[in-house]
Coordinates of C-alpha atoms in Angstrom, one line a residue:
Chain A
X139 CA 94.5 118.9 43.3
X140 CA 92.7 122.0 42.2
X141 CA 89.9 122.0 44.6
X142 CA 92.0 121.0 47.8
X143 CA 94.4 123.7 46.8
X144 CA 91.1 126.4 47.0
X145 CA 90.0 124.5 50.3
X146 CA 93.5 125.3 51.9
X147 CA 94.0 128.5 50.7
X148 CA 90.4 129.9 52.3
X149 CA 91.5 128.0 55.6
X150 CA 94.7 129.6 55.4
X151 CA 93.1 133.0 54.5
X152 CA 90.1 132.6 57.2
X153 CA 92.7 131.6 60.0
X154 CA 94.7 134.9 59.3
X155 CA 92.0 137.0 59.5
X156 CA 91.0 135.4 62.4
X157 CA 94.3 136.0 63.8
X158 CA 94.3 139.7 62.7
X159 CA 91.0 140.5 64.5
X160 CA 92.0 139.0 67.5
X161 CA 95.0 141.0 67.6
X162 CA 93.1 143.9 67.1
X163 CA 90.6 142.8 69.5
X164 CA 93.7 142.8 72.4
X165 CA 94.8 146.0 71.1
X166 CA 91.0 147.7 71.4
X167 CA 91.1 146.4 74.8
X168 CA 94.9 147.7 75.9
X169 CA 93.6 151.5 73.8
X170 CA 91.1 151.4 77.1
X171 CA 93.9 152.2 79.5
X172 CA 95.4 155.0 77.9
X173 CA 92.2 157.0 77.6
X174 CA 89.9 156.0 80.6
X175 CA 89.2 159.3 82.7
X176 CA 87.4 159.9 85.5
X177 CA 83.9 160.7 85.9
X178 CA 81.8 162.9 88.0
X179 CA 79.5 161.2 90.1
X180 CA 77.8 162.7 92.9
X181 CA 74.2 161.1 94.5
X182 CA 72.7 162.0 98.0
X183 CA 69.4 160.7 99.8
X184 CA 67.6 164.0 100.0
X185 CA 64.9 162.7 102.1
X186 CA 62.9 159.6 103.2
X187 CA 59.6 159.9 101.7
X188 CA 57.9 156.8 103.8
X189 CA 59.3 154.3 106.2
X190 CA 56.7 151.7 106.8
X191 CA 56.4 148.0 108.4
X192 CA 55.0 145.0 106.5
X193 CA 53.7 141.7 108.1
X194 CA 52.3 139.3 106.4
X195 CA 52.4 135.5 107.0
X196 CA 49.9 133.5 105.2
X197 CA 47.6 131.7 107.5
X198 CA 47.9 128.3 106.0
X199 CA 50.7 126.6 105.3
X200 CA 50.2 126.1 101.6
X201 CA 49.6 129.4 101.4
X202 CA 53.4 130.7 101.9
X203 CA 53.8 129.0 98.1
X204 CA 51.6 131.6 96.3
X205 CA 52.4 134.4 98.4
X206 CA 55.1 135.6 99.9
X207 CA 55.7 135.6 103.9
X208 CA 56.7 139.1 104.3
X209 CA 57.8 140.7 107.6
X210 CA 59.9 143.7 106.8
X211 CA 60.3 147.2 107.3
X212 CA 60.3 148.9 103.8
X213 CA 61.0 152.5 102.8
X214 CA 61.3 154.8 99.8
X215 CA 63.8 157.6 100.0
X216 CA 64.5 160.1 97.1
X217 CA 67.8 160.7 95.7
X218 CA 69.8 163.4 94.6
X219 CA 71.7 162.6 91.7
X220 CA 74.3 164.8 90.0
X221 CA 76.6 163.0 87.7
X222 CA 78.9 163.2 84.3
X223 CA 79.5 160.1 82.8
X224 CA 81.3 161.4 79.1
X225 CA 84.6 160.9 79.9
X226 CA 83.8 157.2 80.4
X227 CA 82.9 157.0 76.3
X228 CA 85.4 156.2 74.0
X229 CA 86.0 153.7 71.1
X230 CA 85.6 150.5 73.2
X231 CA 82.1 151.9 75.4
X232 CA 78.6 150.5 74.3
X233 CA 77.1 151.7 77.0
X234 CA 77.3 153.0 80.8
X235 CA 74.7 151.0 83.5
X236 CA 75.4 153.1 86.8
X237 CA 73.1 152.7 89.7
X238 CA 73.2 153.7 94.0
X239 CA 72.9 150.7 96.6
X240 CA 72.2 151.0 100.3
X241 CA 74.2 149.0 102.2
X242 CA 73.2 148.0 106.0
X243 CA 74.4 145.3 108.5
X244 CA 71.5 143.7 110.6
X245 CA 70.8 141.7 113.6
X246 CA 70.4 138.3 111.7
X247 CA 72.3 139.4 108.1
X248 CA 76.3 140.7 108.0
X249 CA 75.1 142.6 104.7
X250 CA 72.0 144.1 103.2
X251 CA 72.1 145.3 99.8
X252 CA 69.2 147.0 97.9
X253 CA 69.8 149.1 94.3
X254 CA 67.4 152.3 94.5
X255 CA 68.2 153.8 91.2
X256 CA 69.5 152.4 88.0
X257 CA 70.1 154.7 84.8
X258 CA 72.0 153.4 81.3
X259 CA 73.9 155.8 79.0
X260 CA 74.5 154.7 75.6
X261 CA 76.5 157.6 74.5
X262 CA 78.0 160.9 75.7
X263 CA 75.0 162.6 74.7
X264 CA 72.9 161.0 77.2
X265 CA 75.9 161.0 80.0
X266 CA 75.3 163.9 81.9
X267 CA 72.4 163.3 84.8
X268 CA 71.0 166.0 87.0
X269 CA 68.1 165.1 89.5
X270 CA 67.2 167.3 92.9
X271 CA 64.9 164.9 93.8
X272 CA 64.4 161.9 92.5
X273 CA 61.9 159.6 94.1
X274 CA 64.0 156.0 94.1
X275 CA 62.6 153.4 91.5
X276 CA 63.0 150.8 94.1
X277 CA 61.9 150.1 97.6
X278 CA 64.5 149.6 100.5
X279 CA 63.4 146.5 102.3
X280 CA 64.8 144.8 105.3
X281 CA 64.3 141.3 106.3
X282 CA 63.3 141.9 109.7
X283 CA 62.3 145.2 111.4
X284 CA 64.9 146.6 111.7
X285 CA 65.3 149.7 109.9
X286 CA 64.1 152.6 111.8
X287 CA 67.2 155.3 113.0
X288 CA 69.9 152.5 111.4
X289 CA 72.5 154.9 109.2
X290 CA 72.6 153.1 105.7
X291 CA 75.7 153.5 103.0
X292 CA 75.2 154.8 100.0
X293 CA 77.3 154.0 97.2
X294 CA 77.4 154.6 93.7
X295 CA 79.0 152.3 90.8
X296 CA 79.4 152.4 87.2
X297 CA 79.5 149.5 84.7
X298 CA 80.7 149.8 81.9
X299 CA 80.1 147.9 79.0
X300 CA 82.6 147.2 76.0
X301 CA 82.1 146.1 72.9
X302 CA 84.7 143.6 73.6
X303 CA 87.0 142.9 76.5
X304 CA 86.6 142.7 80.3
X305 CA 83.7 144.7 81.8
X306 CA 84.8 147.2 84.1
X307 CA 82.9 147.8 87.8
X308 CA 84.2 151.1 89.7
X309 CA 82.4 151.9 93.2
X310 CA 82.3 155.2 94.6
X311 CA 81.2 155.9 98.6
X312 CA 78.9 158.6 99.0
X313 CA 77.3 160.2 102.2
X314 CA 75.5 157.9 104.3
X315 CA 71.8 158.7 105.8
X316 CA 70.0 158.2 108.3
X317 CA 66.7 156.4 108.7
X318 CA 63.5 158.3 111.0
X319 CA 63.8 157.1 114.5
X320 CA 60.0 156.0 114.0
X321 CA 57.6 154.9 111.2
X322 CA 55.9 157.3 109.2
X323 CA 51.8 158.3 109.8
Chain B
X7 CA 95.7 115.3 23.2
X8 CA 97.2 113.4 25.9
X9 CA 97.0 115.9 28.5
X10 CA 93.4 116.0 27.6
X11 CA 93.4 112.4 28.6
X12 CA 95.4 112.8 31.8
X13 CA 92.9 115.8 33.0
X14 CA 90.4 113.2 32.1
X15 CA 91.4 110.2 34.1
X16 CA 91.9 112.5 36.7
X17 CA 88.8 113.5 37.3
X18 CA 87.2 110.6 36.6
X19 CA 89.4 109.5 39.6
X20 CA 88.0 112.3 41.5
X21 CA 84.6 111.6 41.0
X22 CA 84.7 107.9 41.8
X23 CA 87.1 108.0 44.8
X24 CA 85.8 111.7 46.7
X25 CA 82.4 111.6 45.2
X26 CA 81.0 107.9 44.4
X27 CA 82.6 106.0 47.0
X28 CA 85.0 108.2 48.9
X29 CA 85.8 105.3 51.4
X30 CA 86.9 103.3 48.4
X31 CA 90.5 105.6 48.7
X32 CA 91.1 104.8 52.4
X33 CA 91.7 101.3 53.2
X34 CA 92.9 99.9 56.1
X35 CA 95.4 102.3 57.8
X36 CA 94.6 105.0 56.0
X37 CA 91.1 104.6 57.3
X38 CA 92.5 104.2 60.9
X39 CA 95.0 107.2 60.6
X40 CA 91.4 109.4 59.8
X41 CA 89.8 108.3 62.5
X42 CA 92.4 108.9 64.9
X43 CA 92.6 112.3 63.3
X44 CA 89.0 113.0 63.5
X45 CA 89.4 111.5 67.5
X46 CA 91.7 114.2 68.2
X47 CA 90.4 117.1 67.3
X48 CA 87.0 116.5 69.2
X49 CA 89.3 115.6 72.1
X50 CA 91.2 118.9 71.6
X51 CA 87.7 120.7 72.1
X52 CA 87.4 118.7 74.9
X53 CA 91.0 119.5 76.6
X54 CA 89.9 123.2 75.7
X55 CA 86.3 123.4 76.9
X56 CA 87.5 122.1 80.2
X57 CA 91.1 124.1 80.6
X58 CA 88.5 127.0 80.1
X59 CA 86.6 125.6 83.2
X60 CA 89.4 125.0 85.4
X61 CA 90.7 128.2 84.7
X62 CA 87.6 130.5 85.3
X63 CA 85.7 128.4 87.9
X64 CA 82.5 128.3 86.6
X65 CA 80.8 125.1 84.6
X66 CA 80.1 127.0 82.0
X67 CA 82.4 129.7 81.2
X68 CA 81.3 130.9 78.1
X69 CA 77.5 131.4 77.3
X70 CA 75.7 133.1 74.1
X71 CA 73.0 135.5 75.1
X72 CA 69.8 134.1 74.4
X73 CA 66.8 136.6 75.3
X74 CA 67.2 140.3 75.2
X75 CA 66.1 141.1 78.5
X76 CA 69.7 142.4 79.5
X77 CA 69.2 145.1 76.4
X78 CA 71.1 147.2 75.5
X79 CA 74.0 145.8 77.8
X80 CA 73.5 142.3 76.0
X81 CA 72.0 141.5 72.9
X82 CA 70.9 137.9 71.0
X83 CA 74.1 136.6 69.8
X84 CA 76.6 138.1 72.0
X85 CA 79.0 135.8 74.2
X86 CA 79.7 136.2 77.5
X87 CA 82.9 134.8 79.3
X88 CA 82.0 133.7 82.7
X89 CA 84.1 133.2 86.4
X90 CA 83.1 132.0 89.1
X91 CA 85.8 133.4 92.1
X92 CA 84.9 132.9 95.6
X93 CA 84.6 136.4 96.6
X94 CA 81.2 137.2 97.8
X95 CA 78.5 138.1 95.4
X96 CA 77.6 141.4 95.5
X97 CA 74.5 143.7 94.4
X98 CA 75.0 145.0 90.6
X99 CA 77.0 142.3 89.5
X100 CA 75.8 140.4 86.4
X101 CA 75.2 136.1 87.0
X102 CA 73.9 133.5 85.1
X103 CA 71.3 131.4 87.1
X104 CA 69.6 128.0 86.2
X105 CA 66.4 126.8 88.0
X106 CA 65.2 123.8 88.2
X107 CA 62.7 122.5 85.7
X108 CA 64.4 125.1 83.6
X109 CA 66.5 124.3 80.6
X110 CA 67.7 127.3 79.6
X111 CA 70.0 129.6 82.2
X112 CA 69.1 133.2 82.8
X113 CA 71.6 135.9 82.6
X114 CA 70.5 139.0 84.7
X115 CA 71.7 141.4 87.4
X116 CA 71.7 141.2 90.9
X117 CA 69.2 144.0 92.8
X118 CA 69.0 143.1 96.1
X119 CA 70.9 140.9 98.2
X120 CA 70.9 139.9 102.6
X121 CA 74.0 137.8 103.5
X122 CA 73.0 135.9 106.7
X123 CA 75.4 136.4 109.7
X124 CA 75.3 132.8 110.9
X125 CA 75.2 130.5 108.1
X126 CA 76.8 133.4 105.6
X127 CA 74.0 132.0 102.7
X128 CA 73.4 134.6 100.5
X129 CA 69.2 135.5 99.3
X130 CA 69.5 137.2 96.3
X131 CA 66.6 138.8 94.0
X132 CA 67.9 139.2 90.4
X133 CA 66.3 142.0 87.0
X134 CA 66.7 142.0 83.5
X135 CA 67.9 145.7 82.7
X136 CA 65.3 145.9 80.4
X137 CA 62.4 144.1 82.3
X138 CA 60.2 146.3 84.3
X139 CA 60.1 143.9 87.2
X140 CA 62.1 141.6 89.2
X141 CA 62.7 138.2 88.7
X142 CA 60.3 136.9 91.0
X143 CA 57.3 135.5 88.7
X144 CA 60.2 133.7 86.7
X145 CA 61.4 131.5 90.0
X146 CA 59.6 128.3 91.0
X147 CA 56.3 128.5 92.9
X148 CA 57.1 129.1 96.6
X149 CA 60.9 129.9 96.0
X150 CA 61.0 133.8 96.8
X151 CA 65.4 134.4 96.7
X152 CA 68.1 133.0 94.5
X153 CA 70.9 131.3 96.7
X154 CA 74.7 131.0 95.5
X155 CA 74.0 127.0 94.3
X156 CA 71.8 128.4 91.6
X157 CA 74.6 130.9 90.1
X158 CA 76.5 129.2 87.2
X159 CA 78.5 131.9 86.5
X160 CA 79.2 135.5 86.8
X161 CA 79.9 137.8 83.6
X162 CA 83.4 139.1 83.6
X163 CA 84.3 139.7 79.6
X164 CA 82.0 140.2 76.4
X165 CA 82.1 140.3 73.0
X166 CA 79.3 141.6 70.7
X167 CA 77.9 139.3 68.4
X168 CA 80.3 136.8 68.7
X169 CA 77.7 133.9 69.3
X170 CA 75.8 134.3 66.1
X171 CA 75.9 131.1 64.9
X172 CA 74.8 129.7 68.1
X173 CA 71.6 131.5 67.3
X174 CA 70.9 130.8 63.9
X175 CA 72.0 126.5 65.1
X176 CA 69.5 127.0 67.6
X177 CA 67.1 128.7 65.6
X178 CA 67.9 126.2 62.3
X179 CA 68.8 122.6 63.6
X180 CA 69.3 121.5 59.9
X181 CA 72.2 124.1 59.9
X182 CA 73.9 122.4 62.7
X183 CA 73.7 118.9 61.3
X184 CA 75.5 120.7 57.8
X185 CA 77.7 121.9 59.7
X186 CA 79.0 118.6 62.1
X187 CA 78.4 116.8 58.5
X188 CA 80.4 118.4 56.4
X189 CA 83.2 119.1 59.4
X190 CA 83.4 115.2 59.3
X191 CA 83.6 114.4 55.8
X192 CA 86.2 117.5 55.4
X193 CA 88.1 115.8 58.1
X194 CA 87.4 112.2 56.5
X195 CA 88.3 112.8 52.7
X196 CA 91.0 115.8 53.7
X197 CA 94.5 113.3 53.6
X198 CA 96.8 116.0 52.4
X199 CA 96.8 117.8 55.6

């Protein structure tokens, strides 16, 4: 019949292009390996603006579900943030998200983990990053009080973002620091 | 002239059996065979969907971005493929939480995170990339940390745009109702295969 015959020719024409795309998708995502390169990355604490102790328990016990029971040290630390991130653009790269975590043990946790700094790049154009001093866009907090001449990690990752395929973490140590022995005036 | 009359009996045939009364061609086995055919091709979605959950781990392994809180990293209408792994979560990495007394999961990144020593439960706090604040005025009154329980998934492959027509269903329930309509009486009337 005339109209089936249109019906099964667009199914078989969809289902090939279908087939095509996908094959291309694989192929986009295989391209990656050949030209991923390495970038530059390079981020430092320069200095500890503020290390600082908040307590705060609500009174009442109805309280603690408004606001939050806090008893923490917090701090804010500025960075030092030197970084190229072009050779990670290529066909298959919508953007770059790279950001620096301190990571601490504690008495009570095995791991602490707070980003400071976050930055996207959505082309090689706005790749390259140069900061002496940064002031962090987060705050480090503990949970506890616990912070005060503990040496923290610092690392650095990039995630990159493809347009299609598997997205890709890498994580790159950098120098650890050191908090002041004592809170700051 | 005869042809004439055969190309007219035909579709006079066509009209009465696809378009009057397209049941009135499928009788008895015929009728069975269909639905047996329809049957199997909602269970092969089935098999799939749930292959695709063994496989990755997580109850939901692929989600279409709803919000655009994760811009530019994720847009409306792009589809995320989920796992789930038992490798601890980690600061950075990109999960899909549900609340309760929330229908809709959230996909954001993880910003801080305190692994206890003793009981090893995680307290995460999660961000949109493109919010300027943390999650915390989007969890229930009085909770203050995400724990693993309330990860569905976490992202591991994307495609851009994929999930349109999840959108415009969502957005257009009509269109969804066309859609699983005329799916059905394709498969229903469709006997040549």
């Amino acid at each position: 019949m005339p109209l089936h015959n249109v019906a099964h020719r667009m199914n078989v024409v969809l289902t090939t292009a279908f087939m095509f795309l996908l094959v291309l998708v694989a192929a986009n995502w295989l391209s990656h390996f050949a030209l991923r390169a390495e970038p530059r990355l390079a981020v430092s604490v320069a200095k500890v603006n503020i290390l600082t102790r908040e307590d705060f328990l609500p009174r009442l016990p109805d309280m603690s579900r408004k606001y939050q029971p806090l008893r923490r040290d917090v701090a804010n630390v500025s960075l030092a943030i030197s970084m190229d991130l072009t050779p990670l653009f290529h066909w298959n790269t919508k953007m770059v998200f790279v950001y620096a975590y301190a990571e601490w043990p504690s008495k009570n946790n095995a791991v602490n983990q707070i980003v400071l700094w976050d930055a996207i790049a959505q082309s090689a154009d706005d790749a390259v990053l140069e900061f002496p001093a940064l002031g962090a866009e987060y705050r480090l907090s503990d949970q506890g009080f616990g912070l005060r001449g503990k040496t923290l990690n610092l690392t650095v990752v990039y995630n990159r973002i493809p347009h299609t395929g598997p997205l890709e973490w890498r994580e790159y140590p950098m120098p650890s620091f050191t908090m002041p022995a004592d809170y700051s005036q | 002239m005869s042809g004439d009359e055969d190309v007219m009996t035909t579709a006079k045939n066509f009209v009465r059996t696809r378009i009057i009364n397209p049941f009135k061609a499928l009788r008895g086995r015929v009728m069975l065979e269909q639905a047996i055919f329809f049957g199997l091709i909602v269970a092969n979605a089935f098999i799939l969907w749930k292959t695709l959950t063994v496989v990755s781990g997580s109850e939901s392994p692929i989600v279409v971005v709803l919000s655009g809180s994760m811009r530019p990293a994720f847009d409306r209408g792009d589809l995320l493929f989920l796992t789930m792994g038992s490798s601890p979560l980690r600061v950075g990495e990109i999960v899909v939480y549900a609340l309760p007394g929330r229908a809709i999961p959230i996909v954001h990144r993880i910003v801080s995170l305190h692994e206890s020593r003793s009981s090893g439960k995680v307290d995460l706090l999660t961000k949109g990339d493109n919010n300027d604040v943390d999650d915390l005025g989007l969890y229930p009154r009085g909770v203050w940390w995400l724990h693993r329980e309330n990860i569905i998934g976490r992202a591991g492959g994307f495609a851009r745009g994929a999930g349109v027509m999840t959108i415009a269903m969502n957005d257009m329930p009509q269109l969804k109702w066309a859609m699983i309509g005329g799916l059905f009486l394709y498969v229903l009337l469709n006997r040549d295969g």
